CSV table of C-alpha atoms in Angstrom, one decimal:
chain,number,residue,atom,x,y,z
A,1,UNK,CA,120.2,93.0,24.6
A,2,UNK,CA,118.9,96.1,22.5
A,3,UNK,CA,119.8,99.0,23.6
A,4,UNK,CA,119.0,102.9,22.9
A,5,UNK,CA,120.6,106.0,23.8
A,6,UNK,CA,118.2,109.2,25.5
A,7,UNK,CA,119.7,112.2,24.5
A,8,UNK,CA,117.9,114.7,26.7
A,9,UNK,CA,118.3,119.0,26.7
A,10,UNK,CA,120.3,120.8,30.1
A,11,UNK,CA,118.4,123.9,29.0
A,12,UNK,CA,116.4,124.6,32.1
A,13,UNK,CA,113.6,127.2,30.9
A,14,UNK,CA,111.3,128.3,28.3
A,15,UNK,CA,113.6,129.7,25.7
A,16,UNK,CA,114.4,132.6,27.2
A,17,UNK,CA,112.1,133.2,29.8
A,18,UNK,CA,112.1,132.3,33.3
A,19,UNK,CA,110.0,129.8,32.5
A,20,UNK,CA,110.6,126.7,34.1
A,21,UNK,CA,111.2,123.7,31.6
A,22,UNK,CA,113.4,120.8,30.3
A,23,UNK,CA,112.6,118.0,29.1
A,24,UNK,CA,108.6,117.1,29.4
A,25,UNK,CA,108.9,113.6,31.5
A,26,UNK,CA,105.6,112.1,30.2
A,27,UNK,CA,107.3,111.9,26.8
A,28,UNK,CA,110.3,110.3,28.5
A,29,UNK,CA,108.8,108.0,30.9
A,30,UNK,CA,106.2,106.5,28.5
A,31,UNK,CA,108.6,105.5,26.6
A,32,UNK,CA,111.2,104.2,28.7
A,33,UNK,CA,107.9,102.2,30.0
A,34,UNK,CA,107.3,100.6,26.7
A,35,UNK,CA,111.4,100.2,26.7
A,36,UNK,CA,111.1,98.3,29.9
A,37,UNK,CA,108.3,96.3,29.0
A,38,UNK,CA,110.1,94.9,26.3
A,39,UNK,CA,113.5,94.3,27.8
A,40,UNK,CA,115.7,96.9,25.8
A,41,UNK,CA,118.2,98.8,28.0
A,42,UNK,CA,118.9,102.7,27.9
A,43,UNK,CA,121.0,105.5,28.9
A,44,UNK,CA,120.2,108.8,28.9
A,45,UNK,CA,123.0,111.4,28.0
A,46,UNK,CA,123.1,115.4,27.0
A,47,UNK,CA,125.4,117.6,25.8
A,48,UNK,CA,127.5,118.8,29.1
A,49,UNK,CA,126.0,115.5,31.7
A,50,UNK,CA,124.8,116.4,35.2
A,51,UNK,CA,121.7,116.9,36.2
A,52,UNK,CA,118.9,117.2,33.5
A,53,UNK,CA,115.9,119.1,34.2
A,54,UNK,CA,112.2,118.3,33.5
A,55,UNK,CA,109.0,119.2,34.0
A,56,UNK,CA,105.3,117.9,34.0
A,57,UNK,CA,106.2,115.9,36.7
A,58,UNK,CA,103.4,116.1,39.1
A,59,UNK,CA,100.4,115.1,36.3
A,60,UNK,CA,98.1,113.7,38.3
A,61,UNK,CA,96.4,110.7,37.2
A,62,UNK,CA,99.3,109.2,35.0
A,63,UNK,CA,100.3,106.3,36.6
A,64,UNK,CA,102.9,105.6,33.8
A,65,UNK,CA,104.3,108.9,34.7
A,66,UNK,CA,104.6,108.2,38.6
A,67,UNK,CA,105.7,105.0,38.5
A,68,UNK,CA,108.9,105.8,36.0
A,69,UNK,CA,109.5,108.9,38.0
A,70,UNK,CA,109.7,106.7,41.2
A,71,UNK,CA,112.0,104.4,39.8
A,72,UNK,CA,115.6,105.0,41.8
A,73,UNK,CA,117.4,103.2,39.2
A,74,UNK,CA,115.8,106.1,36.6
A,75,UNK,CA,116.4,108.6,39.2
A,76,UNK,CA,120.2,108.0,39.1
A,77,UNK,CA,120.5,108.0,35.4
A,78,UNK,CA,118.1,111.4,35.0
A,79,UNK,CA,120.2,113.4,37.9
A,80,UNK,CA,123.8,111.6,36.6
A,81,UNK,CA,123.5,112.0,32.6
A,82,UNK,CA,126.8,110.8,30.5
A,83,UNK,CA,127.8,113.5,28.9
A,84,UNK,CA,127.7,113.1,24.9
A,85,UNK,CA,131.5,113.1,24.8
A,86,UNK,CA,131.7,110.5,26.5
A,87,UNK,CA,129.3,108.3,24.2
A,88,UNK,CA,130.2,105.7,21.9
A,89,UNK,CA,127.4,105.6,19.7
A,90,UNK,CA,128.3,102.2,18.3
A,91,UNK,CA,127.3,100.4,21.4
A,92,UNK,CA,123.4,101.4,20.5
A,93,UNK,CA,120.9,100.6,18.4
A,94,UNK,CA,118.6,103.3,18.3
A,95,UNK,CA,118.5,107.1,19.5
A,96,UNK,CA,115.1,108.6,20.9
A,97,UNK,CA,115.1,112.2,21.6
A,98,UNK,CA,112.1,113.1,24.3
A,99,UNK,CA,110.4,116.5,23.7
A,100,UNK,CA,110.0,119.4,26.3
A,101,UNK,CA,110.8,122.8,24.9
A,102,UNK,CA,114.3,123.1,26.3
A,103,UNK,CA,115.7,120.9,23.7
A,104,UNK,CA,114.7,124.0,21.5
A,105,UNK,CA,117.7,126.1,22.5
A,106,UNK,CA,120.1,123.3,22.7
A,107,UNK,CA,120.0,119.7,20.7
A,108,UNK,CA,118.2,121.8,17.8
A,109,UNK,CA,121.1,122.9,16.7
A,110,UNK,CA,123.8,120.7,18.6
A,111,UNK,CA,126.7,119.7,15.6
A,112,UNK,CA,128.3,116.8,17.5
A,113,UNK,CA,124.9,115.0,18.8
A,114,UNK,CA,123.8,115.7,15.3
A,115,UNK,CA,126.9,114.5,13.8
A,116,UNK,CA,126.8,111.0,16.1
A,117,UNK,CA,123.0,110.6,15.1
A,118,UNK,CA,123.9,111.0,11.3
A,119,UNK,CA,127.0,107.8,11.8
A,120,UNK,CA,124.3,105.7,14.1
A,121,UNK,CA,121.8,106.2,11.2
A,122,UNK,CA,123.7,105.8,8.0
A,123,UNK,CA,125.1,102.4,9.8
A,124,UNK,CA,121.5,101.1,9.8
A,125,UNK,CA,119.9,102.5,13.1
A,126,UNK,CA,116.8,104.0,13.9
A,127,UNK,CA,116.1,107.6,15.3
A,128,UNK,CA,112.9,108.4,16.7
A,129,UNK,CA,111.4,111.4,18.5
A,130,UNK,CA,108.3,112.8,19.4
A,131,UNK,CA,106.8,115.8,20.4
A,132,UNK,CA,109.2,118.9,20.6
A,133,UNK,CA,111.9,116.0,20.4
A,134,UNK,CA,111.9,116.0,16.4
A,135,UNK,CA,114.1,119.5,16.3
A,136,UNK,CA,117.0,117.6,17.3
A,137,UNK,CA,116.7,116.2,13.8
A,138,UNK,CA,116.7,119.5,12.4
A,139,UNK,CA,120.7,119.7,12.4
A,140,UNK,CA,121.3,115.9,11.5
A,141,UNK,CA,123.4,115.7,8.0
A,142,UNK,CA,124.3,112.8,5.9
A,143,UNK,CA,127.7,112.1,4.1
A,144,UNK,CA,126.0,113.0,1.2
A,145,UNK,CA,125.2,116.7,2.5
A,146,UNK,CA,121.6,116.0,2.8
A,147,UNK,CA,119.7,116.6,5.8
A,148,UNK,CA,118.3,113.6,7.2
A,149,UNK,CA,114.6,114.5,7.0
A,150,UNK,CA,115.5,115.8,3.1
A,151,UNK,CA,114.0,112.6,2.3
A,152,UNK,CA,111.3,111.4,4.9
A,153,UNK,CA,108.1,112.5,6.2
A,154,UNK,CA,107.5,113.2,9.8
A,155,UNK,CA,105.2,115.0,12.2
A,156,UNK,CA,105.9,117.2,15.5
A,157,UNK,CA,104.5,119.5,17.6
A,158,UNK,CA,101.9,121.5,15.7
A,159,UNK,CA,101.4,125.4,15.7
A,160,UNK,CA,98.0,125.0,16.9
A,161,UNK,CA,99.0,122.9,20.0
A,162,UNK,CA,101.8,125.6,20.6
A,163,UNK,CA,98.9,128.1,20.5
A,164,UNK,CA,96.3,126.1,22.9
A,165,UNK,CA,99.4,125.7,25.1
A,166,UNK,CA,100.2,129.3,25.7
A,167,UNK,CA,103.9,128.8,24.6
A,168,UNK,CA,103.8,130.6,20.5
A,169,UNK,CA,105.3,133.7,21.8
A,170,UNK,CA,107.9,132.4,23.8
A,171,UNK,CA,109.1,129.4,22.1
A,172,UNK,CA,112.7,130.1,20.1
A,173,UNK,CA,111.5,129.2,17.0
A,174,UNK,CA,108.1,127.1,15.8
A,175,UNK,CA,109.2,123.6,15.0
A,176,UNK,CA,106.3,123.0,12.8
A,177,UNK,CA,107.6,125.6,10.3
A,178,UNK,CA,111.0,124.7,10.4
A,179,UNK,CA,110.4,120.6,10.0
A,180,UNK,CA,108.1,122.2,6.5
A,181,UNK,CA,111.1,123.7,5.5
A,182,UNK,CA,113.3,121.0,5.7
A,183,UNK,CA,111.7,117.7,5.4
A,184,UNK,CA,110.1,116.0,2.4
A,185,UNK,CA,107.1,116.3,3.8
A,186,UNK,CA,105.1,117.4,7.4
A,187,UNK,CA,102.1,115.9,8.6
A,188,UNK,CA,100.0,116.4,11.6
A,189,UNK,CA,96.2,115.7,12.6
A,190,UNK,CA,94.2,117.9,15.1
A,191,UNK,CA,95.8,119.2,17.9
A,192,UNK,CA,96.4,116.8,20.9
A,193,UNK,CA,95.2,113.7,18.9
A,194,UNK,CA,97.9,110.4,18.8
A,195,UNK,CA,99.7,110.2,15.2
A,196,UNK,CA,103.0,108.6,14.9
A,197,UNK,CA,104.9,108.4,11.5
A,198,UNK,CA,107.7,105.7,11.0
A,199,UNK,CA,109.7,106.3,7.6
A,200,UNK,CA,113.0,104.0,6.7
A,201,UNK,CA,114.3,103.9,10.1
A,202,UNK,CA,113.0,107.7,11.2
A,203,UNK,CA,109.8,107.7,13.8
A,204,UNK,CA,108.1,111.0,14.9
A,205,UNK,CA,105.3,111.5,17.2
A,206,UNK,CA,103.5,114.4,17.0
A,207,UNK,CA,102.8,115.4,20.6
A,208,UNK,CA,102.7,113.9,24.1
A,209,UNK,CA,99.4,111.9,23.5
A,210,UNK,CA,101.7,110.1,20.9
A,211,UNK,CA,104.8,109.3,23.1
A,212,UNK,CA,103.1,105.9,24.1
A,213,UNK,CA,102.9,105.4,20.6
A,214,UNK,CA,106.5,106.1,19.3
A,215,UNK,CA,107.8,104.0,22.0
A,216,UNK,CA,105.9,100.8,20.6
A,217,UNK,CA,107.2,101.5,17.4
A,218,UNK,CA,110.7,101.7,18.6
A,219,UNK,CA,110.1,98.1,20.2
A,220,UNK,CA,108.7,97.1,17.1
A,221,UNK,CA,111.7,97.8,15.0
A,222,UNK,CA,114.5,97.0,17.2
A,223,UNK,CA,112.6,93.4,17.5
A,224,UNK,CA,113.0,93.0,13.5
């Protein structure tokens, strides 16, 4: 059985405001939906374990949403994380990193997830992301020094949609600017519209219309 490993953020608020925040579960749960659908297992880990925290979980009319969060078996693993010490990333075959803005102040810069992430990929396995979820690839570095997204095109949470959201003034940094800076090239369509990029291994989703998305190109690959 395939399996992939959720890192998710413990960073409980916007930045930091008082804001509360996490990781933002539609993101997560539509995925793990698609993960379920297709029979690949998961585990869901952060940097210090315990409890993770999320929000957006009371959207009504997203049935994907509900029925994830009312899962017990995904309630255990969300309020008992491993933590990433404990992780041997050889045992997976993918890593997808959820967005929410908390990851903004933690995975974003985090050497040792990064450093796992950059072993798991340069021995031929796929990273994908959406959202917010894309900064955690920010600090990812091959052997050969390069950033990972030195050489690939992705897409992530756009400055507009951090506008329309009410969060441009309180986020740590803007992701859109700092995935221009580093990666070969950034991409994005209007705000809130699904767009998914997949390049040698690396899928980003833009924002959480897109989550759906990334998850079915996650399936995809770990069927080839």
């Amino acid at each position: 059985m395939k399996k992939v490993l959720i890192p998710v953020t413990n960073h409980a608020t916007l930045g930091e405001t008082d804001q509360a925040n996490g990781t933002y579960a539609p993101e997560l749960t539509h995925v793990v939906h698609v993960l379920n659908d297709n029979g690949i297992a998961f585990d869901i880990v952060s940097i210090n374990g315990g409890k993770a925290p999320l929000y957006g979980t009371d959207i009504e009319g997203d049935d994907v949403n509900n029925q994830v969060l009312g899962d017990a078996s995904f309630q255990t693993q969300i309020n008992n994380t491993v933590p990433v010490s404990q992780v041997n990333i050889d045992n997976y075959d993918a890593i997808f990193y959820p967005g929410g803005f908390g990851l903004l102040s933690d995975l974003a810069s985090n050497e040792e997830v990064a450093s796992m992430a950059a072993k798991h990929y340069e021995a031929g396995g796929i990273i994908a992301a959406v959202c917010h979820g894309p900064a955690a690839l920010l600090p990812i570095t091959l052997s050969n020094g390069e950033p990972l997204i030195a050489s690939k095109q992705v897409t992530g949470f756009t400055r507009e949609e951090e506008v329309d959201f009410g969060t441009i003034n309180d986020i740590p940094f803007l992701l859109e600017e700092a995935l221009t800076r580093k990666a070969a090239q950034y991409s994005k369509v209007q705000p809130w519209g699904e767009f998914v990029i997949e390049d040698e291994r690396v899928i980003t989703g833009q924002n959480p219309t897109s989550a759906h998305a990334v998850g079915e190109f996650l399936a995809k690959l770990l069927a080839e």
